mmCIF file of N, CA and C in Angstrom:
data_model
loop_
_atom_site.group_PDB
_atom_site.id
_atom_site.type_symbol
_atom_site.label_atom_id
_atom_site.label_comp_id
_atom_site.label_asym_id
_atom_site.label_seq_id
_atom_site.Cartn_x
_atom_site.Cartn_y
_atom_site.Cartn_z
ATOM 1 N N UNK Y 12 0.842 -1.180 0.000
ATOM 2 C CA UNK Y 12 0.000 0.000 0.000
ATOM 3 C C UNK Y 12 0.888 1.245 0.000
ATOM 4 N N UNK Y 13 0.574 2.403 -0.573
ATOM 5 C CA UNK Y 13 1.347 3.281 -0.603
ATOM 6 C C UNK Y 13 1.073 4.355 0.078
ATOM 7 N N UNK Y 14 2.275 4.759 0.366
ATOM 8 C CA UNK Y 14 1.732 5.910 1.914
ATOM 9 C C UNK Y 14 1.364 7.042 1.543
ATOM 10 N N UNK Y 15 0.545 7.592 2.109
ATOM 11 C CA UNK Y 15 -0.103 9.020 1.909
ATOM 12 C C UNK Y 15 0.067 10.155 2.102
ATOM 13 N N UNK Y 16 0.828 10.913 1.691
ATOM 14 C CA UNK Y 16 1.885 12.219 2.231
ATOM 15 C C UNK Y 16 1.107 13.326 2.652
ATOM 16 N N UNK Y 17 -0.213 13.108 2.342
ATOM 17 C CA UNK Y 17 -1.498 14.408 2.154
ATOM 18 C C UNK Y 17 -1.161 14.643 4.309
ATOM 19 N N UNK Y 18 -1.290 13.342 4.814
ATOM 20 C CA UNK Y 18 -1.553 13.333 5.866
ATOM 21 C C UNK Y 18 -0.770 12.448 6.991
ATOM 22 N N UNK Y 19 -0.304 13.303 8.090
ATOM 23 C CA UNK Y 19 0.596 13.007 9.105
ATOM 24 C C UNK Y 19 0.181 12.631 10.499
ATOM 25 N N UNK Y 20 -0.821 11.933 10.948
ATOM 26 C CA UNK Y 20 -1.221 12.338 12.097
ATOM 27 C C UNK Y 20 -0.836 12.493 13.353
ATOM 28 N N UNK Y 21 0.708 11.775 13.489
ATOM 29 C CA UNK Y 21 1.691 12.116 14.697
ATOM 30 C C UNK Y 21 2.584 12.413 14.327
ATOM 31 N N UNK Y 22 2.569 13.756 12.932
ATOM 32 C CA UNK Y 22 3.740 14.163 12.551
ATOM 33 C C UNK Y 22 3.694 15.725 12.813
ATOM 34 N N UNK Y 23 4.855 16.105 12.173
ATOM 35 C CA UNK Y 23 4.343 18.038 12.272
ATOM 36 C C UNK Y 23 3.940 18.418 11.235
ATOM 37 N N UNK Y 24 2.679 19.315 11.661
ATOM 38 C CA UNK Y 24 2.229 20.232 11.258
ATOM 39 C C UNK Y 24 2.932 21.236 10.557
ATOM 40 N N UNK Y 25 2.559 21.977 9.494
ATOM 41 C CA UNK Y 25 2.855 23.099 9.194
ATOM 42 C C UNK Y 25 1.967 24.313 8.546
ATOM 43 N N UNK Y 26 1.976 25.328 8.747
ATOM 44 C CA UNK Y 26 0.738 26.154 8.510
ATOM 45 C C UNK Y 26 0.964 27.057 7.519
ATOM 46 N N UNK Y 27 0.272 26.808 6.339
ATOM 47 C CA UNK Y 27 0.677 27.974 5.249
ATOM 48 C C UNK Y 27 -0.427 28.840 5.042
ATOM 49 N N UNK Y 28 0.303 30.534 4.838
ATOM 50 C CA UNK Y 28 -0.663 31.344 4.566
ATOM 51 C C UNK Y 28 -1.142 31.578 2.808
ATOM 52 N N UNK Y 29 -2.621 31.204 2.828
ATOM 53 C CA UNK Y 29 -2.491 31.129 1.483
ATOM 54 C C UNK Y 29 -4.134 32.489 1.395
ATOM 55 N N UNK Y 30 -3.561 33.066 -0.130
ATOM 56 C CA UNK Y 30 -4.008 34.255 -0.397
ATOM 57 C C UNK Y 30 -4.646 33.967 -1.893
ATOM 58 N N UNK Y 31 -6.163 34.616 -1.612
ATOM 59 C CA UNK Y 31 -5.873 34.755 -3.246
ATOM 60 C C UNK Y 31 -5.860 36.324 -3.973
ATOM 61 N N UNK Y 32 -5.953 36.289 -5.083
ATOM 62 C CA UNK Y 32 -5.339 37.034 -6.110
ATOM 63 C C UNK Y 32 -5.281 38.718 -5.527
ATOM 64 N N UNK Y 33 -6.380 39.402 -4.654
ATOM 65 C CA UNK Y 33 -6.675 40.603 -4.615
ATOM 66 C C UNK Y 33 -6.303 40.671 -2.788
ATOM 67 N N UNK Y 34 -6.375 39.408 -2.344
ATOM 68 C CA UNK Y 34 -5.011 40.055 -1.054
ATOM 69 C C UNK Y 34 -3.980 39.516 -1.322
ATOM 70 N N UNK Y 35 -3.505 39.097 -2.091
ATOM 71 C CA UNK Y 35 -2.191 39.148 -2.100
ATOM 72 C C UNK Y 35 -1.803 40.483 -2.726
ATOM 73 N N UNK Y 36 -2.544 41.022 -3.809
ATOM 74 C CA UNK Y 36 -2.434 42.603 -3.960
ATOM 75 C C UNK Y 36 -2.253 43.901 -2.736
ATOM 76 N N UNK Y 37 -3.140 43.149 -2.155
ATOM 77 C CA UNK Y 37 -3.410 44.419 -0.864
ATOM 78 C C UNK Y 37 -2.094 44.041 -0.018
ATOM 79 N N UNK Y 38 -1.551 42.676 0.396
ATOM 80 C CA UNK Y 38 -0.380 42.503 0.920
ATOM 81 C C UNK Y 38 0.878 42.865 0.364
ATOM 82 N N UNK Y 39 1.219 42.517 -0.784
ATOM 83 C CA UNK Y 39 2.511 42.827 -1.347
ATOM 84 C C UNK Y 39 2.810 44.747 -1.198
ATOM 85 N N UNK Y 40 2.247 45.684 -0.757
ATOM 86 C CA UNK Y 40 2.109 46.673 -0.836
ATOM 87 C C UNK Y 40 2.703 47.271 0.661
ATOM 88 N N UNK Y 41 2.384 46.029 1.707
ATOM 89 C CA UNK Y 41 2.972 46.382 2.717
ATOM 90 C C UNK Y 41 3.971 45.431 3.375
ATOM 91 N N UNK Y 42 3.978 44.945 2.814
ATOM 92 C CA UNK Y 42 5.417 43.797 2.713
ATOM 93 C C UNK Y 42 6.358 44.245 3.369
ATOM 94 N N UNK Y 43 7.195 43.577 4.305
ATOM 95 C CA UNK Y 43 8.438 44.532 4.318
ATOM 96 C C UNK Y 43 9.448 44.078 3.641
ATOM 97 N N UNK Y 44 9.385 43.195 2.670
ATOM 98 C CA UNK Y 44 10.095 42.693 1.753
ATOM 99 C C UNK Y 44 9.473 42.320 0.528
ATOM 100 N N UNK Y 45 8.857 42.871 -0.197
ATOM 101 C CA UNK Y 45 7.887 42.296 -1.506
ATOM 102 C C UNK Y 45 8.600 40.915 -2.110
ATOM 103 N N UNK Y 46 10.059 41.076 -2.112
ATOM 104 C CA UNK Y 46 10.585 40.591 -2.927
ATOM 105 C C UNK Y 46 10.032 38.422 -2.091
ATOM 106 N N UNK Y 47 10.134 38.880 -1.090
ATOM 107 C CA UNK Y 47 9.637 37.198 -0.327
ATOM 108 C C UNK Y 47 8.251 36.542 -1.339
ATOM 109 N N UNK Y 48 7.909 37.951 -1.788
ATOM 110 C CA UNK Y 48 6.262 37.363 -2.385
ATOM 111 C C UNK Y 48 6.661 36.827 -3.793
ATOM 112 N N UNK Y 49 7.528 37.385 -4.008
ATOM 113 C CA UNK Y 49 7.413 37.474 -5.468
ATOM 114 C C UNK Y 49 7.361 38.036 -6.541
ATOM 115 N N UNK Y 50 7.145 38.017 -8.373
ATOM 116 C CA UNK Y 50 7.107 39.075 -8.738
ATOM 117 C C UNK Y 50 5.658 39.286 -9.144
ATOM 118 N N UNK Y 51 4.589 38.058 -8.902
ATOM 119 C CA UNK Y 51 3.412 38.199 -9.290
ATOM 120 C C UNK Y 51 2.957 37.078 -8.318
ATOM 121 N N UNK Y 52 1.255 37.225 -8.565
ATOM 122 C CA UNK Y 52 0.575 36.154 -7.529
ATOM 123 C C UNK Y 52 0.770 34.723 -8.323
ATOM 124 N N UNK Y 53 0.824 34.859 -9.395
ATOM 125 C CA UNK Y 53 0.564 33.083 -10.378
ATOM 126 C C UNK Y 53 1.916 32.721 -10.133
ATOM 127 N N UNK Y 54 2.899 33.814 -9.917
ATOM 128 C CA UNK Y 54 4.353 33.097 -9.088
ATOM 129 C C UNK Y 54 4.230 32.615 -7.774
ATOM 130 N N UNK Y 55 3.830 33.249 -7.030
ATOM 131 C CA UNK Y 55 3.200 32.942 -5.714
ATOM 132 C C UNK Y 55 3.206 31.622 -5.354
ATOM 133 N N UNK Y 56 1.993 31.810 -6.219
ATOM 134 C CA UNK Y 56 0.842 30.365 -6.340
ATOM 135 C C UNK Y 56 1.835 28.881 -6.232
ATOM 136 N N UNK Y 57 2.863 29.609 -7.325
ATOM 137 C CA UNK Y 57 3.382 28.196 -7.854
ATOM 138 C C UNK Y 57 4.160 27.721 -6.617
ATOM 139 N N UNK Y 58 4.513 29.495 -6.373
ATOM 140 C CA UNK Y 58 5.859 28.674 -5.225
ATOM 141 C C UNK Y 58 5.989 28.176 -4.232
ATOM 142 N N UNK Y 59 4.538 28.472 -3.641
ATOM 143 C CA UNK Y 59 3.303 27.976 -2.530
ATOM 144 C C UNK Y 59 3.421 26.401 -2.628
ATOM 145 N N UNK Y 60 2.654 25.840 -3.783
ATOM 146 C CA UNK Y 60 2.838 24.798 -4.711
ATOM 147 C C UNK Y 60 3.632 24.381 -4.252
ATOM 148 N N UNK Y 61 4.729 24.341 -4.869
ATOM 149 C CA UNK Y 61 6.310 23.348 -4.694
ATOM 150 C C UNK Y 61 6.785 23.430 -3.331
ATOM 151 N N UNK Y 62 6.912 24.452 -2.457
ATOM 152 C CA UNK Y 62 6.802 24.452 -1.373
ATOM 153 C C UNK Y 62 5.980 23.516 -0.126
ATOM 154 N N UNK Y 63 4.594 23.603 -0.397
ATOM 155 C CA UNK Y 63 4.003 22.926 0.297
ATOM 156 C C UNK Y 63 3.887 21.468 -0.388
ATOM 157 N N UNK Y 64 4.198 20.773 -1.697
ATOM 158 C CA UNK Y 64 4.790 19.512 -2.333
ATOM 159 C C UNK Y 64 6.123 18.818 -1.224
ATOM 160 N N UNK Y 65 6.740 19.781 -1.879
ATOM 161 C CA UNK Y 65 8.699 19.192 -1.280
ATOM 162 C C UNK Y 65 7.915 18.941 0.447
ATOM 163 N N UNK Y 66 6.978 19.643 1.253
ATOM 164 C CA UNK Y 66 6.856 19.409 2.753
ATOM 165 C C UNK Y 66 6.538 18.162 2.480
ATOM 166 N N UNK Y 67 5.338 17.764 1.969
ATOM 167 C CA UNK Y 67 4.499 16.705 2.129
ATOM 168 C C UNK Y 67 5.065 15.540 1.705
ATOM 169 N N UNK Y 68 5.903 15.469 0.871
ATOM 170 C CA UNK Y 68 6.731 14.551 0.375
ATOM 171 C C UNK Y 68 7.958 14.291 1.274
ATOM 172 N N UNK Y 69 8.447 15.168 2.022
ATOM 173 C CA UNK Y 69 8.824 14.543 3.554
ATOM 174 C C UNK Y 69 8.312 14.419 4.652
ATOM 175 N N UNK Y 70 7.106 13.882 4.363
ATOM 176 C CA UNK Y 70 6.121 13.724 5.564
ATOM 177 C C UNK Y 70 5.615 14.338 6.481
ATOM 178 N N UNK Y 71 4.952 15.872 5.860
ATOM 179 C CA UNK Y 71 4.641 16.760 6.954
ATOM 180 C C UNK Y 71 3.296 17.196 6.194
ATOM 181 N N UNK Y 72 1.779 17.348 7.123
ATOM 182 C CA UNK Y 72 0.720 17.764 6.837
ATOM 183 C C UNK Y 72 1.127 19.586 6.736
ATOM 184 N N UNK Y 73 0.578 19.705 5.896
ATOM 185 C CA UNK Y 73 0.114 21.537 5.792
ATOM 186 C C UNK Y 73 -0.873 21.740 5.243
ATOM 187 N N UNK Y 74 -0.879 22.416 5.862
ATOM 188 C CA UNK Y 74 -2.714 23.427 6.066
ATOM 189 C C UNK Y 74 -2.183 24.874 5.520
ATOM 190 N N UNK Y 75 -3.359 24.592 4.415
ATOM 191 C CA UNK Y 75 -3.199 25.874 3.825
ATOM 192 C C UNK Y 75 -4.542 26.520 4.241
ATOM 193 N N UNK Y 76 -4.080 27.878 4.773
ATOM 194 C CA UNK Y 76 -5.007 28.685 5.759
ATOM 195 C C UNK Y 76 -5.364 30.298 5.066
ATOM 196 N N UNK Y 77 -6.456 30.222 4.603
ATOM 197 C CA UNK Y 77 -7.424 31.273 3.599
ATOM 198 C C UNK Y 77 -6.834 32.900 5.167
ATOM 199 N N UNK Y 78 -6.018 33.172 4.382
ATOM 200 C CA UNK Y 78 -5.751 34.608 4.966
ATOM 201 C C UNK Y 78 -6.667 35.915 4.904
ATOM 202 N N UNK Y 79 -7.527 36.516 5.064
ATOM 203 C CA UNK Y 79 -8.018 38.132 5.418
ATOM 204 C C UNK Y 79 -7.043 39.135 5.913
ATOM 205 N N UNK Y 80 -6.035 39.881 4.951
ATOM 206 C CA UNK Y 80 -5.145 40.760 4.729
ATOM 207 C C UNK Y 80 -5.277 42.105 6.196
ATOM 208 N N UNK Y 81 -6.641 42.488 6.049
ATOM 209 C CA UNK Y 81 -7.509 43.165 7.094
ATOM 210 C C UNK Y 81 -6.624 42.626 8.477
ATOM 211 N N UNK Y 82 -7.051 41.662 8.701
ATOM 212 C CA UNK Y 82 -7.148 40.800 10.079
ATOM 213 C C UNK Y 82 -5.700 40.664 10.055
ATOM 214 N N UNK Y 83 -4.987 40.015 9.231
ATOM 215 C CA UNK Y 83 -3.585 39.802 9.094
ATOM 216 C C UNK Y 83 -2.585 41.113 9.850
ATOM 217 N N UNK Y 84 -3.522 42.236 9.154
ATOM 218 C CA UNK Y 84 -2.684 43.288 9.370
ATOM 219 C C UNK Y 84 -2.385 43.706 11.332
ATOM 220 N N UNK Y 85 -3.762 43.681 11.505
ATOM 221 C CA UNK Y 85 -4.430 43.656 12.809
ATOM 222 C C UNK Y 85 -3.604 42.945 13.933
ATOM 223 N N UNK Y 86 -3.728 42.053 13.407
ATOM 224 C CA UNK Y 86 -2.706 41.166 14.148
ATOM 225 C C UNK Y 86 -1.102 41.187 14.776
ATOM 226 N N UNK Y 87 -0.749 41.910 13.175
ATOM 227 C CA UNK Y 87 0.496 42.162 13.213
ATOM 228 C C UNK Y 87 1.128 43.587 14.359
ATOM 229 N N UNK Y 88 -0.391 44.294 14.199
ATOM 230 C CA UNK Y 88 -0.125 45.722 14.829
ATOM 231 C C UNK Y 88 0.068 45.153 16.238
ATOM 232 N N UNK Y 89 -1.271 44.350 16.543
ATOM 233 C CA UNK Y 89 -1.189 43.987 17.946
ATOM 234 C C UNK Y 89 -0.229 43.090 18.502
ATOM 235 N N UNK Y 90 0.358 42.512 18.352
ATOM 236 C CA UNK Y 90 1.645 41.509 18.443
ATOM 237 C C UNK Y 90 2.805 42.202 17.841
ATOM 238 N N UNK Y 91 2.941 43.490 17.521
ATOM 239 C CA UNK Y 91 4.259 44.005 17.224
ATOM 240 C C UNK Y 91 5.098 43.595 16.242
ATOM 241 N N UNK Y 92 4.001 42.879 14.902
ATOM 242 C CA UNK Y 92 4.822 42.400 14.453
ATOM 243 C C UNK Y 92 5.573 42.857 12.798
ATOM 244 N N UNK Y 93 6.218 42.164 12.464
ATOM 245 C CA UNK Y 93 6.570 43.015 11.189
ATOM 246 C C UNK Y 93 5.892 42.081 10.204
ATOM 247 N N UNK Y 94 5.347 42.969 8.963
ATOM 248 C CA UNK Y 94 4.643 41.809 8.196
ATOM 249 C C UNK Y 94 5.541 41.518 7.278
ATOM 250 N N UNK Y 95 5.462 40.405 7.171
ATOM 251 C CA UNK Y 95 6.814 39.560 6.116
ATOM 252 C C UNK Y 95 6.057 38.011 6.323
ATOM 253 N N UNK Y 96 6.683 36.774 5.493
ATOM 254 C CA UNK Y 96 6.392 35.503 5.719
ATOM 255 C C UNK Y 96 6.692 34.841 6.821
ATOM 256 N N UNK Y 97 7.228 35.180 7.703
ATOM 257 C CA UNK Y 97 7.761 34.274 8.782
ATOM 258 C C UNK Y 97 6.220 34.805 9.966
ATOM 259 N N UNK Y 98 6.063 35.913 10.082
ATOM 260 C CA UNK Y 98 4.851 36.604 10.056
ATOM 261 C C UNK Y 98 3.384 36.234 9.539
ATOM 262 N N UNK Y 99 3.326 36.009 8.152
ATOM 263 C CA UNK Y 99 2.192 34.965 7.658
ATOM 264 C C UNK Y 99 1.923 33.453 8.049
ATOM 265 N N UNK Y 100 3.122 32.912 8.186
ATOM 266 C CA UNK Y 100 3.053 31.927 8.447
ATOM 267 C C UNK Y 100 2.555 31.487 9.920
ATOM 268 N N UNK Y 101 3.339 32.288 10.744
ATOM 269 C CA UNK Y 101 2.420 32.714 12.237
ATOM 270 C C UNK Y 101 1.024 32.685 12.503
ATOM 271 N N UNK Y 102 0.817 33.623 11.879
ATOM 272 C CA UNK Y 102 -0.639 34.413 11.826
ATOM 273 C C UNK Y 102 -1.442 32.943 11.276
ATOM 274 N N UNK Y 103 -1.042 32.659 10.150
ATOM 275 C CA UNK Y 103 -1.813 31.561 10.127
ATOM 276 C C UNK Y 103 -2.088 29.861 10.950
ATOM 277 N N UNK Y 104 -1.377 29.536 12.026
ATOM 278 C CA UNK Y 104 -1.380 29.129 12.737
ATOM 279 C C UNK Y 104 -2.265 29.392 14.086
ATOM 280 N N UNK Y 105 -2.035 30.624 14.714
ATOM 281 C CA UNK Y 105 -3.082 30.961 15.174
ATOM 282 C C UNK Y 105 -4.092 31.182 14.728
ATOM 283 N N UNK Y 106 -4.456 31.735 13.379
ATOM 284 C CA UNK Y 106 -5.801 31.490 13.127
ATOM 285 C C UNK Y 106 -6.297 30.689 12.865
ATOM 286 N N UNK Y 107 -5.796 28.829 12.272
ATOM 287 C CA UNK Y 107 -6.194 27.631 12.296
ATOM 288 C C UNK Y 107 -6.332 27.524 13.933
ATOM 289 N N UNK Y 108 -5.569 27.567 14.974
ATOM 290 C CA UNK Y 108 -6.005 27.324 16.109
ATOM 291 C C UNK Y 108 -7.582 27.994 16.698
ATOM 292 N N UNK Y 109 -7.396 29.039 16.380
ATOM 293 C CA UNK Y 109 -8.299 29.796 16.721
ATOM 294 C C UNK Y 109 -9.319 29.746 16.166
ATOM 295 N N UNK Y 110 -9.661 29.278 15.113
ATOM 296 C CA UNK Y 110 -10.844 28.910 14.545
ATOM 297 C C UNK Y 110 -11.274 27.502 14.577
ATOM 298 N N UNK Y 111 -10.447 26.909 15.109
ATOM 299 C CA UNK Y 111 -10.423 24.890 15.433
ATOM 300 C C UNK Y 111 -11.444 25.101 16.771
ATOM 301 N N UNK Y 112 -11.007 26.373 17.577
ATOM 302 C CA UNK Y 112 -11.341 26.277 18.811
ATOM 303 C C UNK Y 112 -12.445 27.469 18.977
ATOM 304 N N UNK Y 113 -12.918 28.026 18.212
ATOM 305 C CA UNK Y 113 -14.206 28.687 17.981
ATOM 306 C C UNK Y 113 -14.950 27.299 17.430
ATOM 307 N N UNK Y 114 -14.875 26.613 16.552
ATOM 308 C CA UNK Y 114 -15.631 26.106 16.145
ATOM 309 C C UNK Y 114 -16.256 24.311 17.086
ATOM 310 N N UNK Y 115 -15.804 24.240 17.830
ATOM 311 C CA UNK Y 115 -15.823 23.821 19.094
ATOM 312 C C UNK Y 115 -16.472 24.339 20.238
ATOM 313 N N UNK Y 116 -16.846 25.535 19.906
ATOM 314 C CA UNK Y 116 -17.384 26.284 21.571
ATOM 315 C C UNK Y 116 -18.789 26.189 21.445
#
């Protein structure tokens, strides 16, 4: 039988922030590095893609987590943070938590 890379269940996690086309517009604008994004979103996309591939193919679940740029930002103000990917990637973690555990209450 062949093993299933989609899914890890006593493995790690990893949380990707994924955007589509018109926040990733509104994000790349306040970037503190645009260049992390890319030079377009269909680059993005891809690199998202191969990125979250190469994880899963060494045995790690990721969750790709529908970002709100708004909220993202919000977040960042309140946690001091700088917005960049290490930053998205954050943010989206707590908000899979945080919505695992809203949706539970």
């Amino acid at each position: 039988m062949a093993k299933d890379k989609s899914f890890s269940p006593h493995g790690t996690q990893v949380f990707q922030g994924w955007l589509t086309k018109d926040q990733w517009n509104k994000l790349i604008v306040a970037y503190s590095d645009p260049k992390e994004l890319g030079e377009s979103y269909e680059l993005w996309v891809q690199k998202c893609n191969d990125f979250s591939t190469m994880l899963r193919d060494g045995g790690l679940f990721v969750h790709q987590i529908k970002i709100d740029v708004k909220a993202f930002f919000k977040w960042c103000e309140k946690y001091n943070r700088e917005i960049n990917n290490k930053s998205l990637g954050l943010y989206a973690a707590y908000k899979y938590t945080h919505d695992a555990l809203d949706s539970t209450a």
